[in-house]
Short mmCIF file of C-alpha atoms in Angstrom, two decimals:
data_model
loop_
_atom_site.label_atom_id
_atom_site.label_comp_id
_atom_site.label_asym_id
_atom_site.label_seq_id
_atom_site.Cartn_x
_atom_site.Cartn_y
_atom_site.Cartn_z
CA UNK A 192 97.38 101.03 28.91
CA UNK A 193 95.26 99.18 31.13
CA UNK A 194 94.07 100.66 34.24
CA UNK A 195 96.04 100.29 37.24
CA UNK A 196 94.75 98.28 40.06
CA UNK A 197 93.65 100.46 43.02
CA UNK A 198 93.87 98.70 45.98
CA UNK A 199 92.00 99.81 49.28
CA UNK A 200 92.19 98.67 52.81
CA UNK A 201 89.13 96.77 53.16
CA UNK A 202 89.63 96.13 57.17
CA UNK A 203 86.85 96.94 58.85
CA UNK A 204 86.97 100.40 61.12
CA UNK A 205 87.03 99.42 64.79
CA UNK A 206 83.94 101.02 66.22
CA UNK A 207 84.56 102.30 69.59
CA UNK A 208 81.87 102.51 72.43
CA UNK A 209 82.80 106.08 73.37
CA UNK A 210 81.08 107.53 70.34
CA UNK A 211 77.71 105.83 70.98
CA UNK A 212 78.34 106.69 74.78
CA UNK A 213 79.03 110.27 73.35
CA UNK A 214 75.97 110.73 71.45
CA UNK A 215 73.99 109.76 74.45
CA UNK A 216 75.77 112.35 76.47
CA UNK A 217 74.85 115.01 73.83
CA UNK A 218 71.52 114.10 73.43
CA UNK A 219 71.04 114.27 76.98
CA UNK A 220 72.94 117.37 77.48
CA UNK A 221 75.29 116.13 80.15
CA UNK A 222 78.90 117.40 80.52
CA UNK A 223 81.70 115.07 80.16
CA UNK A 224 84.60 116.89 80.69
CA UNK A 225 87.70 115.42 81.96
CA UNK A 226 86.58 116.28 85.52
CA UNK A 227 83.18 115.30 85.44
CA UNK A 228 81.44 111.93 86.16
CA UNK A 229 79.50 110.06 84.06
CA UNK A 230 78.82 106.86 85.87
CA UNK A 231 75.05 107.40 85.58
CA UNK A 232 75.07 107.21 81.88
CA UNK A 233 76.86 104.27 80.85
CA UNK A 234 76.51 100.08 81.75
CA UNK A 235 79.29 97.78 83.40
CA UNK A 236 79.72 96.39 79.93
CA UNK A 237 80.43 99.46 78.31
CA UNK A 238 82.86 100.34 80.65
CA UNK A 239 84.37 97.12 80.36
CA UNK A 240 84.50 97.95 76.50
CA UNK A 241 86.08 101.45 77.46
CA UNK A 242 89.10 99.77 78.61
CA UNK A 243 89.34 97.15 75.91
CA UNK A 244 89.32 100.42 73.38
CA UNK A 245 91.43 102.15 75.08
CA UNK A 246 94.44 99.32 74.87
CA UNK A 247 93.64 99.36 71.05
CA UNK A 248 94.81 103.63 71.27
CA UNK A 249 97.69 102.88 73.85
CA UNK A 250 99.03 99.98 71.24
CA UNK A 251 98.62 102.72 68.45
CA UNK A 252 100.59 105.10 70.77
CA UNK A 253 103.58 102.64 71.58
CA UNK A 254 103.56 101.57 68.02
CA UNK A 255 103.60 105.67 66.83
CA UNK A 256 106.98 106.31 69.03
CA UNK A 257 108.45 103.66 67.46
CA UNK A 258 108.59 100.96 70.40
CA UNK A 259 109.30 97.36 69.77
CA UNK A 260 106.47 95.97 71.81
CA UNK A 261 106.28 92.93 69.82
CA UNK A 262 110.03 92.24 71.01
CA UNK A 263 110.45 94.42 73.76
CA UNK A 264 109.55 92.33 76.80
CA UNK A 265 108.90 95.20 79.33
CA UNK A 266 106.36 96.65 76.91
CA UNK A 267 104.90 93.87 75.43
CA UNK A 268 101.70 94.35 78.10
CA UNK A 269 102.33 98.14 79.07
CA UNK A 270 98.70 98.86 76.82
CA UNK A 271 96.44 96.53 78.78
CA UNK A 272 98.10 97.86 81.99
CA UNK A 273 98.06 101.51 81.08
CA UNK A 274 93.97 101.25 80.04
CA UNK A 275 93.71 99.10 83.28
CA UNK A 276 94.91 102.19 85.58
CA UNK A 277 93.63 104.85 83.53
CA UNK A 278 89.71 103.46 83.73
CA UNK A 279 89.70 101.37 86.87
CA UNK A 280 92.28 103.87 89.36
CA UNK A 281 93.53 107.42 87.88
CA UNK A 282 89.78 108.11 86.17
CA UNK A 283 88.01 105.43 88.27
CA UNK A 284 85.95 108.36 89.69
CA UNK A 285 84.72 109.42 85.87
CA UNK A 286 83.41 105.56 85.51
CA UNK A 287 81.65 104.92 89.19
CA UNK A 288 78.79 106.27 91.42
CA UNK A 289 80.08 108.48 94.92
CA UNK A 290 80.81 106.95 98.00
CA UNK A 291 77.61 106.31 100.11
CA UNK A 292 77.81 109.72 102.79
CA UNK A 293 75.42 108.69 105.20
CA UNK A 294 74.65 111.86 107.56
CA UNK A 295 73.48 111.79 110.98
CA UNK A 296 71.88 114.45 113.27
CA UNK A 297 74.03 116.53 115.38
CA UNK A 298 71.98 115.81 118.63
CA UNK A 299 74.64 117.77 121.09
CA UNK A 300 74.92 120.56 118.99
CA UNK A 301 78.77 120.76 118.75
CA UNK A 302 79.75 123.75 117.08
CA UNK A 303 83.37 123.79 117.39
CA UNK A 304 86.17 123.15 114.82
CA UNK A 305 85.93 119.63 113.32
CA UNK A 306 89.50 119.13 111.19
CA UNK A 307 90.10 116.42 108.50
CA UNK A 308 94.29 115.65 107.59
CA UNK A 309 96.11 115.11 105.92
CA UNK A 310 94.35 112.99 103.49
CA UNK A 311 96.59 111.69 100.88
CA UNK A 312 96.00 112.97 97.19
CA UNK A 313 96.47 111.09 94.03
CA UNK A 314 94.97 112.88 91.16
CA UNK A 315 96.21 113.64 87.57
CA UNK A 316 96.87 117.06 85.95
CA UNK A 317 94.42 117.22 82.89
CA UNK A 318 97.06 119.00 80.57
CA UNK A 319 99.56 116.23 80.96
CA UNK A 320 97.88 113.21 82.06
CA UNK A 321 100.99 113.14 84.82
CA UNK A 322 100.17 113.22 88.59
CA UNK A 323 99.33 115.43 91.24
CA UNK A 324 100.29 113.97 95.08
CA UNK A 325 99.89 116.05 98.11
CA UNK A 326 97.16 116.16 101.07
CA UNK A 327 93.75 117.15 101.85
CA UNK A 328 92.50 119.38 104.78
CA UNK A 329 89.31 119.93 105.57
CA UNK A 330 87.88 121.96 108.43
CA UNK A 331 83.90 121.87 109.10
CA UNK A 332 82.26 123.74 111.84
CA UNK A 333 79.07 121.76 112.42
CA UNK A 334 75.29 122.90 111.31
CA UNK A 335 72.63 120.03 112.05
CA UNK A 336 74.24 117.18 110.19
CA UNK A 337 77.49 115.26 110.96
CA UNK A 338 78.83 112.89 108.60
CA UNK A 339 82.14 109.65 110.04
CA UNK A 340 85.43 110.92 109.19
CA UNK A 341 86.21 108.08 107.13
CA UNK A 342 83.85 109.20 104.64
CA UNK A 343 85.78 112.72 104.03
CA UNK A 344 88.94 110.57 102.58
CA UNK A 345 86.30 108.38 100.11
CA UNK A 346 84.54 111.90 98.66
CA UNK A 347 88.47 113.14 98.48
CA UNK A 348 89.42 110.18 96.64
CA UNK A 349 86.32 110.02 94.35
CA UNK A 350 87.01 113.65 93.36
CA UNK A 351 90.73 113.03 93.16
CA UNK A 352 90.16 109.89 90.76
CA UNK A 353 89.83 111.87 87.71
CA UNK A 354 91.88 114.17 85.45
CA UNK A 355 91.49 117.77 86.43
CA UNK A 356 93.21 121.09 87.56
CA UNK A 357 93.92 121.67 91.26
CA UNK A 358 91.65 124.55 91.69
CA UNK A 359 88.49 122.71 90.32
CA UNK A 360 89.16 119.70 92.30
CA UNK A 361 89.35 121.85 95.44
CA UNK A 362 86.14 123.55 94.81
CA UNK A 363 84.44 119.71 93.87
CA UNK A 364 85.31 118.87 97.14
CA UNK A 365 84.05 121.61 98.97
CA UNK A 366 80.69 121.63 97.08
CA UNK A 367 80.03 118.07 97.56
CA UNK A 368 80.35 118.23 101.53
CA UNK A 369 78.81 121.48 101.69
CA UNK A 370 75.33 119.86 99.69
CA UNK A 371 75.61 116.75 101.99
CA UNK A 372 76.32 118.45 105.39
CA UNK A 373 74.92 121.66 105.37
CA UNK A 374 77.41 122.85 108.19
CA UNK A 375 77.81 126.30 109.27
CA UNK A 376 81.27 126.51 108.04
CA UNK A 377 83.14 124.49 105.36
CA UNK A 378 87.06 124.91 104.00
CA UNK A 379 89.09 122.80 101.98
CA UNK A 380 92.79 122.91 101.45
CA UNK A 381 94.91 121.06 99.36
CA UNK A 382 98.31 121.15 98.98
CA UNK A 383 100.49 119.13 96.02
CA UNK A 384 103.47 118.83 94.08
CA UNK A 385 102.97 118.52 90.06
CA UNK A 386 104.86 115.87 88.61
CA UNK A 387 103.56 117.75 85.08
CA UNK A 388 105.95 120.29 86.46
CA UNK A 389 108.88 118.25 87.80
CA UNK A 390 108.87 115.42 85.71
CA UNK A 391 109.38 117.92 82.51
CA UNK A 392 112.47 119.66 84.08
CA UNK A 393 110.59 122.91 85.11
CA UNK A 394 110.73 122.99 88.96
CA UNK A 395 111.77 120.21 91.34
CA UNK A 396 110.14 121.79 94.83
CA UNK A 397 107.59 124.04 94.55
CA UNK A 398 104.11 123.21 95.85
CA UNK A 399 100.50 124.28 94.60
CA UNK A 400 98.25 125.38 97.59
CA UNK A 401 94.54 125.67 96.71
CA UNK A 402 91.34 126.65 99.24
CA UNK A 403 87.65 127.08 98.72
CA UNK A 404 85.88 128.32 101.73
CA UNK A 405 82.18 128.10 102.46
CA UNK A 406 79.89 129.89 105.07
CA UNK A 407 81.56 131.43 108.50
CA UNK A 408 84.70 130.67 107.00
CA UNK A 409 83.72 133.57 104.81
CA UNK A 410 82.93 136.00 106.68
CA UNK A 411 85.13 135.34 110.01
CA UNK A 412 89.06 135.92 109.54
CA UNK A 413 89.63 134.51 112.80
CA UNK A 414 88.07 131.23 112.10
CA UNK A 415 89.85 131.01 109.17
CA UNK A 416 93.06 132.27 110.94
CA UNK A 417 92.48 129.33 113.23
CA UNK A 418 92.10 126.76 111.05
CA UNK A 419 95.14 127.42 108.65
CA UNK A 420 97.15 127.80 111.78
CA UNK A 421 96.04 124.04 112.92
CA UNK A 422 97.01 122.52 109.77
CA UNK A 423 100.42 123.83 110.08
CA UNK A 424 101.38 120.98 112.47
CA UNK A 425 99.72 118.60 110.78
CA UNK A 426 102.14 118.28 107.90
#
């Protein structure tokens, strides 16, 4: 009997940018965890490709669950829109440098209570890929460096523009403003509702309430005490 004809896919495998980007990451020894940043290591171009690659795997997901995109008018797009948010808005802050925070000199020496809030939070619960929304609060008590309040809601957002867990972001944020300000005192607070939670059924109401606390904010309870009873009222 004549040998059977063994036929073999002979479509070329799509090569995607993230594994040229990843061996440059390795060789370099830089993280790239969900909630890092790599903007430094990769060009316009690849990003550009990032996206493109990434409709290719949200096609391949749609197709997977069975969905009629080829028919299915409300779907026939959802992968280039999908890959569109997820690179340019929910992970934007993975794919671009941080906000310019200009600091100036604190010539008259305030040293009261500066507070920051609400600032709105949109971030994105790394275990799920579903949404965290709440607010921002940040209280600094001035050193020698003061930086314009608009530029605590672009480091929030920047931070927030990636997936994560609530407790890292929190800490991100506090790190970041403590390196650029060097103030005396430094706390973040951030309080959000998990859609990972609520959109699955689990809870419906519950917030998560996270805090990372730098300098007098430490060591004095009554600054502290004064600052968590200020944000009370600003819900």
């Amino acid at each position: 009997m004549a040998d059977q004809e063994v036929k073999t896919d002979t479509k070329p495998k799509r090569q995607f940018v993230c594994e040229a980007i990843t061996q440059r990451l390795k060789s370099e020894s830089v993280p790239f965890f969900a909630n890092d940043t790599i903007h430094q290591y990769i060009s316009d171009s690849e990003r550009k490709q990032i996206q493109e690659d990434a409709e290719v795997v949200v096609q391949d997901l749609l197709r997977v669950l069975c969905i009629n995109t080829n028919e299915d008018h409300n779907t026939k797009d959802t992968h280039k829109r999908v890959a569109k948010m997820f690179v340019n808005e929910l992970m934007s802050g993975r794919y671009t440098a941080p906000p310019s925070v200009t600091a100036f000199p604190n010539v008259k020496n305030l040293n009261e209570l500066i507070l920051v809030g609400p600032i709105d939070v949109r971030s994105m619960c790394s275990h799920h890929l579903l949404p965290f929304i709440g607010s921002a609060y940040i209280g600094v008590l001035p050193g020698e460096k003061l930086i314009g309040l608009s530029k605590y809601n672009r480091v929030v957002d920047w931070f927030a523009s990636r997936p994560q867990i609530q407790e890292e972001f929190t800490v991100q944020v506090a790190d970041f403003l403590e390196k650029e300000m060097k103030p005396a005192g430094l706390m973040v607070v951030i309080k959000a509702k998990h859609l990972c939670g609520c959109a699955r059924g689990i809870e419906q109401t519950s917030l998560i309430v996270t805090s990372a606390a730098r300098g007098i904010f430490l060591g004095n309870p009554h600054t502290k005490a004064e600052f968590l009873e200020l944000i009370k009222g600003m819900d």
